[in-house]
PDB file of C-alpha atoms in Angstrom:
ATOM      1  CA  ASP A 148      79.089 -33.060   4.981  1.00  0.00           C
ATOM      2  CA  ALA A 149      78.783 -29.475   3.798  1.00  0.00           C
ATOM      3  CA  SER A 150      75.924 -27.024   3.432  1.00  0.00           C
ATOM      4  CA  LEU A 151      75.579 -23.892   1.284  1.00  0.00           C
ATOM      5  CA  PHE A 152      72.735 -21.375   0.908  1.00  0.00           C
ATOM      6  CA  LEU A 153      72.782 -18.935  -2.039  1.00  0.00           C
ATOM      7  CA  SER A 154      70.273 -16.076  -2.394  1.00  0.00           C
ATOM      8  CA  ASP A 155      70.105 -13.443  -5.162  1.00  0.00           C
ATOM      9  CA  VAL A 156      73.362 -14.680  -6.698  1.00  0.00           C
ATOM     10  CA  THR A 157      74.465 -14.781 -10.356  1.00  0.00           C
ATOM     11  CA  LEU A 158      76.880 -17.461 -11.528  1.00  0.00           C
ATOM     12  CA  GLN A 159      77.903 -16.703 -15.109  1.00  0.00           C
ATOM     13  CA  HIS A 160      80.581 -17.841 -17.592  1.00  0.00           C
ATOM     14  CA  CYS A 161      81.705 -20.707 -15.362  1.00  0.00           C
ATOM     15  CA  ASN A 162      83.298 -23.820 -16.836  1.00  0.00           C
ATOM     16  CA  ALA A 163      84.408 -27.255 -15.653  1.00  0.00           C
ATOM     17  CA  PRO A 164      86.372 -28.613 -18.620  1.00  0.00           C
ATOM     18  CA  GLN A 165      86.919 -32.319 -18.908  1.00  0.00           C
ATOM     19  CA  SER A 166      90.161 -33.999 -18.038  1.00  0.00           C
ATOM     20  CA  SER A 167      90.079 -37.656 -17.103  1.00  0.00           C
ATOM     21  CA  GLU A 168      87.243 -38.164 -14.554  1.00  0.00           C
ATOM     22  CA  SER A 169      86.531 -34.469 -13.992  1.00  0.00           C
ATOM     23  CA  GLY A 170      84.386 -32.045 -15.945  1.00  0.00           C
ATOM     24  CA  ARG A 171      81.292 -32.133 -13.751  1.00  0.00           C
ATOM     25  CA  GLY A 172      79.251 -29.169 -12.524  1.00  0.00           C
ATOM     26  CA  GLY A 173      80.000 -26.148 -14.711  1.00  0.00           C
ATOM     27  CA  ALA A 174      79.003 -23.709 -11.956  1.00  0.00           C
ATOM     28  CA  ILE A 175      78.605 -25.860  -8.818  1.00  0.00           C
ATOM     29  CA  PHE A 176      79.693 -29.371  -7.823  1.00  0.00           C
ATOM     30  CA  VAL A 177      77.679 -30.623  -4.832  1.00  0.00           C
ATOM     31  CA  GLY A 178      79.700 -33.375  -3.185  1.00  0.00           C
ATOM     32  CA  ALA A 179      78.388 -36.507  -1.525  1.00  0.00           C
ATOM     33  CA  ARG A 180      76.222 -35.948   1.548  1.00  0.00           C
ATOM     34  CA  SER A 181      76.145 -32.167   0.999  1.00  0.00           C
ATOM     35  CA  THR A 182      73.243 -29.711   0.807  1.00  0.00           C
ATOM     36  CA  LEU A 183      72.778 -26.830  -1.641  1.00  0.00           C
ATOM     37  CA  SER A 184      69.918 -24.337  -1.334  1.00  0.00           C
ATOM     38  CA  VAL A 185      69.526 -21.684  -4.045  1.00  0.00           C
ATOM     39  CA  LYS A 186      66.924 -18.907  -4.023  1.00  0.00           C
ATOM     40  CA  ASP A 187      66.145 -16.130  -6.535  1.00  0.00           C
ATOM     41  CA  SER A 188      69.379 -16.665  -8.460  1.00  0.00           C
ATOM     42  CA  THR A 189      70.647 -17.148 -12.014  1.00  0.00           C
ATOM     43  CA  ILE A 190      73.082 -19.679 -13.445  1.00  0.00           C
ATOM     44  CA  ALA A 191      73.921 -18.623 -17.002  1.00  0.00           C
ATOM     45  CA  ASP A 192      76.387 -19.287 -19.815  1.00  0.00           C
ATOM     46  CA  CYS A 193      78.135 -22.115 -17.976  1.00  0.00           C
ATOM     47  CA  SER A 194      79.375 -25.441 -19.285  1.00  0.00           C
ATOM     48  CA  SER A 195      81.005 -28.693 -18.295  1.00  0.00           C
ATOM     49  CA  GLY A 196      82.977 -31.242 -20.244  1.00  0.00           C
ATOM     50  CA  GLN A 197      81.126 -34.207 -18.816  1.00  0.00           C
ATOM     51  CA  ASN A 198      77.901 -33.865 -16.783  1.00  0.00           C
ATOM     52  CA  GLY A 199      75.864 -31.045 -15.267  1.00  0.00           C
ATOM     53  CA  GLY A 200      76.485 -27.861 -17.245  1.00  0.00           C
ATOM     54  CA  GLY A 201      75.149 -25.830 -14.309  1.00  0.00           C
ATOM     55  CA  ILE A 202      75.030 -28.112 -11.258  1.00  0.00           C
ATOM     56  CA  TYR A 203      76.314 -31.617 -10.603  1.00  0.00           C
ATOM     57  CA  SER A 204      74.903 -33.294  -7.498  1.00  0.00           C
ATOM     58  CA  ASP A 205      76.728 -36.360  -6.207  1.00  0.00           C
ATOM     59  CA  LYS A 206      75.406 -39.286  -4.178  1.00  0.00           C
ATOM     60  CA  TYR A 207      73.307 -38.727  -1.059  1.00  0.00           C
ATOM     61  CA  SER A 208      73.194 -34.956  -1.535  1.00  0.00           C
ATOM     62  CA  HIS A 209      70.210 -32.633  -1.264  1.00  0.00           C
ATOM     63  CA  LEU A 210      69.189 -29.780  -3.612  1.00  0.00           C
ATOM     64  CA  GLU A 211      66.589 -27.081  -2.973  1.00  0.00           C
ATOM     65  CA  MET A 212      65.906 -24.445  -5.639  1.00  0.00           C
ATOM     66  CA  PHE A 213      63.326 -21.657  -5.521  1.00  0.00           C
ATOM     67  CA  GLY A 214      63.039 -18.964  -8.208  1.00  0.00           C
ATOM     68  CA  VAL A 215      66.188 -20.082 -10.027  1.00  0.00           C
ATOM     69  CA  VAL A 216      66.872 -19.515 -13.728  1.00  0.00           C
ATOM     70  CA  PHE A 217      69.172 -21.877 -15.637  1.00  0.00           C
ATOM     71  CA  GLN A 218      69.991 -20.181 -18.943  1.00  0.00           C
ATOM     72  CA  THR A 219      72.224 -21.132 -21.880  1.00  0.00           C
ATOM     73  CA  LEU A 220      73.991 -24.016 -20.201  1.00  0.00           C
ATOM     74  CA  SER A 221      75.662 -26.905 -21.966  1.00  0.00           C
ATOM     75  CA  THR A 222      77.472 -30.114 -21.201  1.00  0.00           C
ATOM     76  CA  GLY A 223      79.336 -32.747 -23.089  1.00  0.00           C
ATOM     77  CA  SER A 224      82.188 -33.265 -25.422  1.00  0.00           C
ATOM     78  CA  CYS A 225      83.512 -35.835 -27.774  1.00  0.00           C
ATOM     79  CA  PRO A 226      86.891 -36.921 -26.462  1.00  0.00           C
ATOM     80  CA  CYS A 227      89.151 -38.236 -29.187  1.00  0.00           C
ATOM     81  CA  VAL A 228      92.269 -40.328 -28.948  1.00  0.00           C
ATOM     82  CA  SER A 229      94.265 -38.351 -31.498  1.00  0.00           C
ATOM     83  CA  ASN A 230      93.962 -35.228 -33.628  1.00  0.00           C
ATOM     84  CA  ASP A 231      95.218 -36.741 -36.873  1.00  0.00           C
ATOM     85  CA  TRP A 232      93.606 -35.460 -40.051  1.00  0.00           C
ATOM     86  CA  VAL A 233      91.575 -37.988 -41.999  1.00  0.00           C
ATOM     87  CA  ASP A 234      90.998 -37.642 -45.737  1.00  0.00           C
ATOM     88  CA  SER A 235      87.519 -39.137 -45.798  1.00  0.00           C
ATOM     89  CA  TYR A 236      84.455 -37.027 -44.976  1.00  0.00           C
ATOM     90  CA  GLY A 237      86.492 -33.825 -45.193  1.00  0.00           C
ATOM     91  CA  ALA A 238      83.598 -31.639 -46.375  1.00  0.00           C
ATOM     92  CA  ASP A 239      81.270 -32.842 -43.644  1.00  0.00           C
ATOM     93  CA  CYS A 240      83.708 -32.342 -40.795  1.00  0.00           C
ATOM     94  CA  LYS A 241      83.344 -28.578 -40.555  1.00  0.00           C
ATOM     95  CA  VAL A 242      79.560 -28.888 -40.449  1.00  0.00           C
ATOM     96  CA  TYR A 243      79.477 -31.539 -37.743  1.00  0.00           C
ATOM     97  CA  ALA A 244      82.235 -29.980 -35.648  1.00  0.00           C
ATOM     98  CA  GLN A 245      80.040 -26.889 -35.247  1.00  0.00           C
ATOM     99  CA  ASN A 246      77.134 -28.961 -33.911  1.00  0.00           C
ATOM    100  CA  PRO A 247      78.321 -31.433 -31.255  1.00  0.00           C
ATOM    101  CA  LEU A 248      74.798 -32.864 -30.947  1.00  0.00           C
ATOM    102  CA  TRP A 249      75.420 -34.632 -34.249  1.00  0.00           C
ATOM    103  CA  CYS A 250      78.807 -35.871 -33.170  1.00  0.00           C
ATOM    104  CA  GLY A 251      79.303 -39.614 -33.191  1.00  0.00           C
ATOM    105  CA  PHE A 252      76.005 -40.565 -34.809  1.00  0.00           C
ATOM    106  CA  GLY A 253      75.988 -41.962 -38.333  1.00  0.00           C
ATOM    107  CA  GLU A 254      78.843 -43.310 -40.392  1.00  0.00           C
ATOM    108  CA  SER A 255      79.654 -40.060 -42.207  1.00  0.00           C
ATOM    109  CA  ASN A 256      80.415 -38.092 -39.061  1.00  0.00           C
ATOM    110  CA  ARG A 257      81.756 -40.597 -36.554  1.00  0.00           C
ATOM    111  CA  ASN A 258      85.292 -39.301 -36.867  1.00  0.00           C
ATOM    112  CA  CYS A 259      84.165 -35.721 -36.986  1.00  0.00           C
ATOM    113  CA  CYS A 260      83.957 -34.715 -33.356  1.00  0.00           C
ATOM    114  CA  ALA A 261      84.937 -31.193 -32.403  1.00  0.00           C
ATOM    115  CA  CYS A 262      88.192 -32.093 -30.716  1.00  0.00           C
ATOM    116  CA  GLY A 263      91.341 -30.112 -31.306  1.00  0.00           C
ATOM    117  CA  GLY A 264      89.476 -27.150 -32.778  1.00  0.00           C
ATOM    118  CA  GLY A 265      87.405 -29.167 -35.225  1.00  0.00           C
ATOM    119  CA  ARG A 266      90.084 -31.639 -36.275  1.00  0.00           C
ATOM    120  CA  ARG A 267      89.013 -35.187 -36.816  1.00  0.00           C
ATOM    121  CA  SER A 268      90.460 -38.247 -35.176  1.00  0.00           C
ATOM    122  CA  THR A 269      91.470 -41.531 -36.736  1.00  0.00           C
ATOM    123  CA  GLN A 270      89.771 -43.147 -33.736  1.00  0.00           C
ATOM    124  CA  PHE A 271      86.022 -43.388 -33.212  1.00  0.00           C
ATOM    125  CA  CYS A 272      84.855 -40.773 -30.744  1.00  0.00           C
ATOM    126  CA  GLU A 273      82.384 -41.476 -27.970  1.00  0.00           C
ATOM    127  CA  PRO A 274      80.205 -38.466 -27.193  1.00  0.00           C
ATOM    128  CA  ILE A 275      79.566 -37.876 -23.486  1.00  0.00           C
ATOM    129  CA  GLY A 276      77.561 -35.362 -21.510  1.00  0.00           C
ATOM    130  CA  ALA A 277      74.243 -35.501 -19.669  1.00  0.00           C
ATOM    131  CA  GLY A 278      72.165 -32.930 -17.822  1.00  0.00           C
ATOM    132  CA  GLY A 279      72.723 -29.667 -19.659  1.00  0.00           C
ATOM    133  CA  ALA A 280      71.539 -27.690 -16.628  1.00  0.00           C
ATOM    134  CA  CYS A 281      71.481 -30.196 -13.775  1.00  0.00           C
ATOM    135  CA  PHE A 282      72.781 -33.741 -13.208  1.00  0.00           C
ATOM    136  CA  ALA A 283      71.817 -35.752 -10.102  1.00  0.00           C
ATOM    137  CA  ASP A 284      73.381 -39.152  -9.447  1.00  0.00           C
ATOM    138  CA  GLY A 285      72.356 -41.630  -6.771  1.00  0.00           C
ATOM    139  CA  HIS A 286      70.110 -41.129  -3.741  1.00  0.00           C
ATOM    140  CA  VAL A 287      69.745 -37.385  -4.293  1.00  0.00           C
ATOM    141  CA  SER A 288      66.757 -35.480  -2.945  1.00  0.00           C
ATOM    142  CA  ILE A 289      65.609 -32.529  -5.099  1.00  0.00           C
ATOM    143  CA  THR A 290      62.991 -29.847  -4.554  1.00  0.00           C
ATOM    144  CA  MET A 291      62.438 -27.278  -7.328  1.00  0.00           C
ATOM    145  CA  HIS A 292      59.758 -24.593  -7.304  1.00  0.00           C
ATOM    146  CA  SER A 293      59.431 -21.791  -9.859  1.00  0.00           C
ATOM    147  CA  VAL A 294      62.599 -22.880 -11.653  1.00  0.00           C
ATOM    148  CA  GLU A 295      63.192 -22.082 -15.327  1.00  0.00           C
ATOM    149  CA  PHE A 296      65.423 -24.098 -17.635  1.00  0.00           C
ATOM    150  CA  ARG A 297      66.003 -22.057 -20.797  1.00  0.00           C
ATOM    151  CA  ASN A 298      68.164 -22.952 -23.817  1.00  0.00           C
ATOM    152  CA  CYS A 299      70.042 -25.782 -22.095  1.00  0.00           C
ATOM    153  CA  THR A 300      71.871 -28.412 -24.146  1.00  0.00           C
ATOM    154  CA  ALA A 301      73.442 -31.816 -23.530  1.00  0.00           C
ATOM    155  CA  VAL A 302      75.436 -33.710 -26.134  1.00  0.00           C
ATOM    156  CA  LEU A 303      74.059 -37.076 -25.066  1.00  0.00           C
ATOM    157  CA  MET A 304      71.121 -37.062 -22.608  1.00  0.00           C
ATOM    158  CA  ALA A 305      68.741 -34.574 -20.953  1.00  0.00           C
ATOM    159  CA  GLY A 306      69.105 -30.997 -22.110  1.00  0.00           C
ATOM    160  CA  GLY A 307      67.531 -29.767 -18.869  1.00  0.00           C
ATOM    161  CA  ALA A 308      67.818 -32.229 -15.973  1.00  0.00           C
ATOM    162  CA  TYR A 309      69.216 -35.755 -15.765  1.00  0.00           C
ATOM    163  CA  LEU A 310      68.065 -37.805 -12.766  1.00  0.00           C
ATOM    164  CA  GLU A 311      69.758 -41.164 -12.153  1.00  0.00           C
ATOM    165  CA  HIS A 312      69.579 -43.986  -9.564  1.00  0.00           C
ATOM    166  CA  ASN A 313      67.179 -43.467  -6.667  1.00  0.00           C
ATOM    167  CA  VAL A 314      66.714 -39.742  -7.126  1.00  0.00           C
ATOM    168  CA  VAL A 315      63.592 -38.335  -5.483  1.00  0.00           C
ATOM    169  CA  ALA A 316      62.506 -35.120  -7.201  1.00  0.00           C
ATOM    170  CA  ASN A 317      59.618 -32.758  -6.548  1.00  0.00           C
ATOM    171  CA  ILE A 318      59.364 -30.173  -9.343  1.00  0.00           C
ATOM    172  CA  SER A 319      56.503 -27.658  -9.373  1.00  0.00           C
ATOM    173  CA  ASP A 320      55.531 -24.433 -11.141  1.00  0.00           C
ATOM    174  CA  SER A 321      58.614 -24.708 -13.378  1.00  0.00           C
ATOM    175  CA  ALA A 322      59.374 -24.488 -17.106  1.00  0.00           C
ATOM    176  CA  PHE A 323      61.727 -26.216 -19.548  1.00  0.00           C
ATOM    177  CA  LEU A 324      62.095 -23.961 -22.607  1.00  0.00           C
ATOM    178  CA  ASP A 325      64.166 -24.640 -25.742  1.00  0.00           C
ATOM    179  CA  CYS A 326      66.178 -27.469 -24.152  1.00  0.00           C
ATOM    180  CA  VAL A 327      67.904 -29.882 -26.547  1.00  0.00           C
ATOM    181  CA  SER A 328      69.508 -33.314 -26.382  1.00  0.00           C
ATOM    182  CA  THR A 329      69.599 -36.540 -28.377  1.00  0.00           C
ATOM    183  CA  ASP A 330      67.519 -38.245 -25.644  1.00  0.00           C
ATOM    184  CA  GLY A 331      65.201 -36.377 -23.284  1.00  0.00           C
ATOM    185  CA  GLY A 332      65.314 -32.797 -24.534  1.00  0.00           C
ATOM    186  CA  ALA A 333      63.952 -31.466 -21.232  1.00  0.00           C
ATOM    187  CA  MET A 334      64.521 -34.299 -18.754  1.00  0.00           C
ATOM    188  CA  MET A 335      65.677 -37.877 -18.522  1.00  0.00           C
ATOM    189  CA  LEU A 336      65.002 -40.404 -15.774  1.00  0.00           C
ATOM    190  CA  ASN A 337      67.367 -43.349 -15.610  1.00  0.00           C
ATOM    191  CA  GLY A 338      67.398 -46.255 -13.188  1.00  0.00           C
ATOM    192  CA  ASP A 339      65.421 -46.317  -9.952  1.00  0.00           C
ATOM    193  CA  VAL A 340      64.320 -42.665  -9.934  1.00  0.00           C
TER     194      VAL A 340
END
């Protein structure tokens, strides 16, 4: 069990790149049975390779946010097995590699994920990444008041907040602006939320 209170703090240009099971919580990873309270703070220009571009909250944790701004956060990647060049779809690859939201959808761009600096793989790529700003997984309690999600992106699900498995959330006087994802541009609820 751990507890952290942040007030008038800026977390900027933070990154949790993906390697194996990691890549969660671009700015903050809240471990199981831990508490994070954030007040009058900004989380900006952060990213993660897997889930929670700004904050990842693990099982049985508790989040409280008041007057927080999540801005220009992103999560997700398209891990590929190899970086071999493929002759087919060559013209499309540069286009799709610049927009990971298109990665992995449709026959013409399946092998066109932005791995290895835009190289394509001979293997199909599986895009991952949920909760561009915030990802909460399993028995998490969340309170958000006067929170702004602006320009947050997830490759797969929930550009703003992804809430999964028995999450109890109370969100008030908040805004989701210009958030993008393939499913749930602002938010996504999954399981027993």
